[in-house]
């Protein structure tokens, strides 16, 4: 029987790369999508029996709850949850002296931090039935307080620091129930996080996804929770 994964933000970028990678490893994948990018539909043609879609907006309580109910009708359990969905509306802000937008910051926290918590809460009944019980969260070095050198990016950095804290508390709570955790910085990716594709970044999404899945599925990782990157480097909280 195929192991079953759910990936948020699967429409494009890293999320799409994660979907492709797991399908190639013979997993069944539920792809959370909030946009209608054609690449997922093309993958469905290639993997009709192992790829399914969930309409999902991680910033909405109602959307997440409805997605969880739908998932319960399609799969008996979940072995792996990858909370990948994220937005960055702060990258152009380099100083508090600039025209900052607090509504944008609220959106970043809602998607990047609360979205991960919503997903974990709503899908726990399915995850409890899984054999792997692996919870993975795509964070960023931008959420590392100890290594921060930025003078801006307030909403994005704060949202990633918040998800790091959420995952730490989740590990304290659910570790005793057999859950294992991966908190991950994927590197600088050629994605659409800022609205248009970043062509100057370090990795293509498929390359970054291969690094990420290798780490997410590695059972020999030290279970003391740390924020790590594709090279295994650990970042200070």
XYZ file of C-alpha atoms in Angstrom:
237
model
C 0.000 0.000 0.000
C 1.258 3.473 -0.865
C 2.133 5.781 1.982
C 0.051 8.955 1.889
C 1.220 12.571 2.072
C -0.507 15.942 2.108
C 1.377 18.977 0.791
C 0.141 22.551 1.075
C 1.005 25.234 -1.464
C 1.352 22.541 -4.122
C 0.291 24.686 -7.089
C 3.808 25.662 -8.122
C 7.356 26.287 -6.911
C 8.718 24.128 -4.108
C 5.312 22.612 -3.378
C 4.955 21.326 -6.931
C 8.494 19.963 -6.771
C 7.653 18.125 -3.541
C 4.589 16.574 -5.167
C 6.617 15.356 -8.161
C 9.315 13.922 -5.928
C 6.949 11.907 -3.743
C 5.019 10.597 -6.739
C 8.294 9.344 -8.184
C 8.856 7.526 -4.875
C 5.441 5.783 -5.236
C 3.645 7.785 -2.591
C 0.010 8.768 -2.841
C -0.205 12.556 -2.638
C -2.993 14.945 -1.714
C -1.993 18.274 -3.228
C -3.474 21.332 -1.547
C -4.086 23.962 -4.197
C -5.477 27.482 -4.087
C -4.694 28.420 -7.707
C -5.284 26.755 -11.066
C -1.782 26.356 -12.415
C -1.693 23.774 -15.222
C 1.331 21.808 -14.031
C -0.673 19.950 -11.395
C -3.299 18.965 -13.946
C -0.553 17.620 -16.206
C 0.795 15.558 -13.291
C -2.681 14.158 -12.660
C -2.747 12.761 -16.199
C 0.560 11.002 -15.529
C -0.438 9.775 -12.040
C -4.235 9.309 -12.089
C -4.316 6.838 -9.205
C -1.794 8.385 -6.834
C -2.396 12.144 -7.140
C -5.491 13.870 -5.819
C -6.303 17.539 -5.258
C -7.735 19.417 -2.293
C -9.058 22.935 -2.667
C -7.214 24.624 0.160
C -6.566 28.112 1.476
C -4.469 27.756 4.635
C -5.369 31.297 5.714
C -9.046 30.322 6.129
C -10.431 28.267 9.027
C -13.397 27.224 6.904
C -11.301 26.193 3.902
C -8.939 24.076 6.018
C -11.797 22.388 7.867
C -13.629 21.630 4.626
C -10.436 20.229 3.107
C -9.970 17.949 6.109
C -13.506 16.619 5.796
C -12.984 16.009 2.084
C -9.690 14.224 2.730
C -11.413 11.882 5.176
C -13.639 10.647 2.338
C -10.654 9.958 0.060
C -7.889 8.447 2.186
C -7.886 6.235 5.282
C -4.956 8.030 6.922
C -2.027 10.395 6.426
C 1.577 9.426 7.019
C 3.211 12.731 6.156
C 2.111 16.363 6.340
C 4.257 18.998 4.641
C 3.231 22.561 5.457
C 4.813 24.427 2.582
C 2.349 27.215 1.712
C 3.845 30.655 2.262
C 3.815 34.267 1.124
C 6.348 37.095 1.285
C 5.034 40.645 1.041
C 7.918 42.206 2.982
C 10.973 41.656 0.798
C 10.985 45.242 -0.467
C 10.946 46.704 3.071
C 14.449 47.391 4.366
C 13.793 49.892 7.153
C 11.100 50.939 9.610
C 11.527 54.403 8.136
C 9.902 53.182 4.927
C 6.171 52.894 4.194
C 5.421 49.576 5.906
C 2.058 47.869 5.435
C 0.717 46.259 8.595
C -2.156 44.558 6.770
C 0.420 42.741 4.639
C 2.208 41.671 7.807
C -1.016 40.228 9.219
C -1.478 38.239 6.024
C 2.051 36.861 6.266
C 1.546 35.724 9.845
C -1.858 34.260 8.980
C -0.557 32.197 6.067
C 2.968 31.337 7.153
C 2.445 30.664 10.857
C -1.233 30.221 11.674
C -1.756 28.325 8.420
C 0.644 25.611 9.540
C -1.102 25.377 12.910
C -4.544 25.218 11.265
C -3.396 22.360 9.065
C -1.911 20.379 11.930
C -5.028 20.764 14.051
C -7.517 19.918 11.306
C -5.688 16.884 9.925
C -4.659 15.268 13.226
C -7.467 12.666 13.058
C -6.010 11.334 9.789
C -2.415 11.696 10.947
C -3.194 9.752 14.131
C -4.108 6.772 11.918
C -0.887 6.928 9.895
C 2.166 4.776 10.459
C 4.898 7.389 9.956
C 3.462 10.342 11.884
C 5.915 12.790 10.314
C 5.149 16.539 10.434
C 7.284 18.780 8.228
C 7.291 22.570 8.098
C 9.004 24.746 5.519
C 10.424 27.685 7.444
C 13.336 29.998 6.587
C 16.596 31.308 7.927
C 14.659 34.591 8.027
C 12.960 33.230 11.143
C 16.226 32.707 13.007
C 16.514 35.472 15.590
C 20.083 34.553 16.501
C 21.438 34.872 12.960
C 19.309 37.766 11.694
C 21.170 40.579 9.957
C 18.214 42.172 8.157
C 16.933 45.658 8.916
C 13.466 45.043 7.492
C 11.346 42.238 6.025
C 9.332 42.560 9.238
C 6.212 40.552 8.425
C 8.013 37.677 6.734
C 10.715 37.311 9.362
C 8.230 37.572 12.214
C 5.939 34.994 10.594
C 8.779 32.498 10.198
C 9.938 33.019 13.778
C 6.321 32.402 14.801
C 6.054 29.123 12.894
C 9.332 27.997 14.458
C 7.835 28.552 17.909
C 4.610 26.817 16.916
C 6.523 23.742 15.751
C 8.586 23.691 18.948
C 5.400 23.675 21.017
C 3.827 21.044 18.750
C 6.851 18.814 19.245
C 6.545 19.211 23.014
C 2.869 18.288 22.762
C 2.760 15.539 20.134
C 6.193 13.977 20.482
C 4.888 11.720 23.229
C 2.282 10.383 20.777
C 4.892 9.117 18.354
C 5.143 12.153 16.088
C 8.453 13.271 14.617
C 9.165 16.735 13.259
C 11.228 18.390 10.557
C 11.689 22.179 10.500
C 13.414 23.184 7.301
C 15.011 26.070 5.455
C 15.032 25.117 1.741
C 17.400 27.838 0.541
C 16.901 30.636 -1.966
C 14.563 29.309 -4.638
C 13.537 30.368 -8.117
C 9.861 30.616 -7.218
C 6.904 32.978 -7.507
C 6.697 33.908 -3.808
C 6.934 37.630 -4.624
C 4.467 37.449 -7.530
C 6.915 36.876 -10.403
C 9.522 34.151 -10.768
C 12.840 34.940 -9.111
C 15.410 33.991 -11.746
C 18.420 35.055 -9.668
C 18.004 32.561 -6.825
C 20.146 29.555 -6.020
C 17.955 26.515 -6.704
C 15.244 25.427 -9.099
C 12.225 24.104 -7.146
C 12.749 20.506 -8.286
C 16.351 20.554 -7.059
C 15.329 22.051 -3.713
C 12.499 19.523 -3.408
C 14.930 16.626 -3.770
C 17.032 17.975 -0.890
C 13.905 18.580 1.201
C 12.316 15.166 0.714
C 15.615 13.476 1.480
C 15.628 15.269 4.833
C 11.914 14.848 5.548
C 12.044 11.080 5.038
C 15.365 10.511 6.784
C 14.638 8.424 9.875
C 18.159 8.764 11.276
C 17.864 12.508 11.946
C 18.470 13.531 15.545
C 14.999 14.074 16.959
C 16.010 17.137 18.995
C 14.092 19.773 17.068
C 16.273 22.193 15.134
C 15.870 24.448 12.114
C 18.085 22.909 9.425
C 18.859 23.611 5.775
C 19.663 21.475 2.721
C 23.256 20.998 3.901
C 22.219 19.929 7.390
C 23.280 23.267 8.882
C 21.444 24.204 12.053
C 20.273 27.789 12.674
C 20.077 29.423 16.123
C 16.595 30.132 17.373
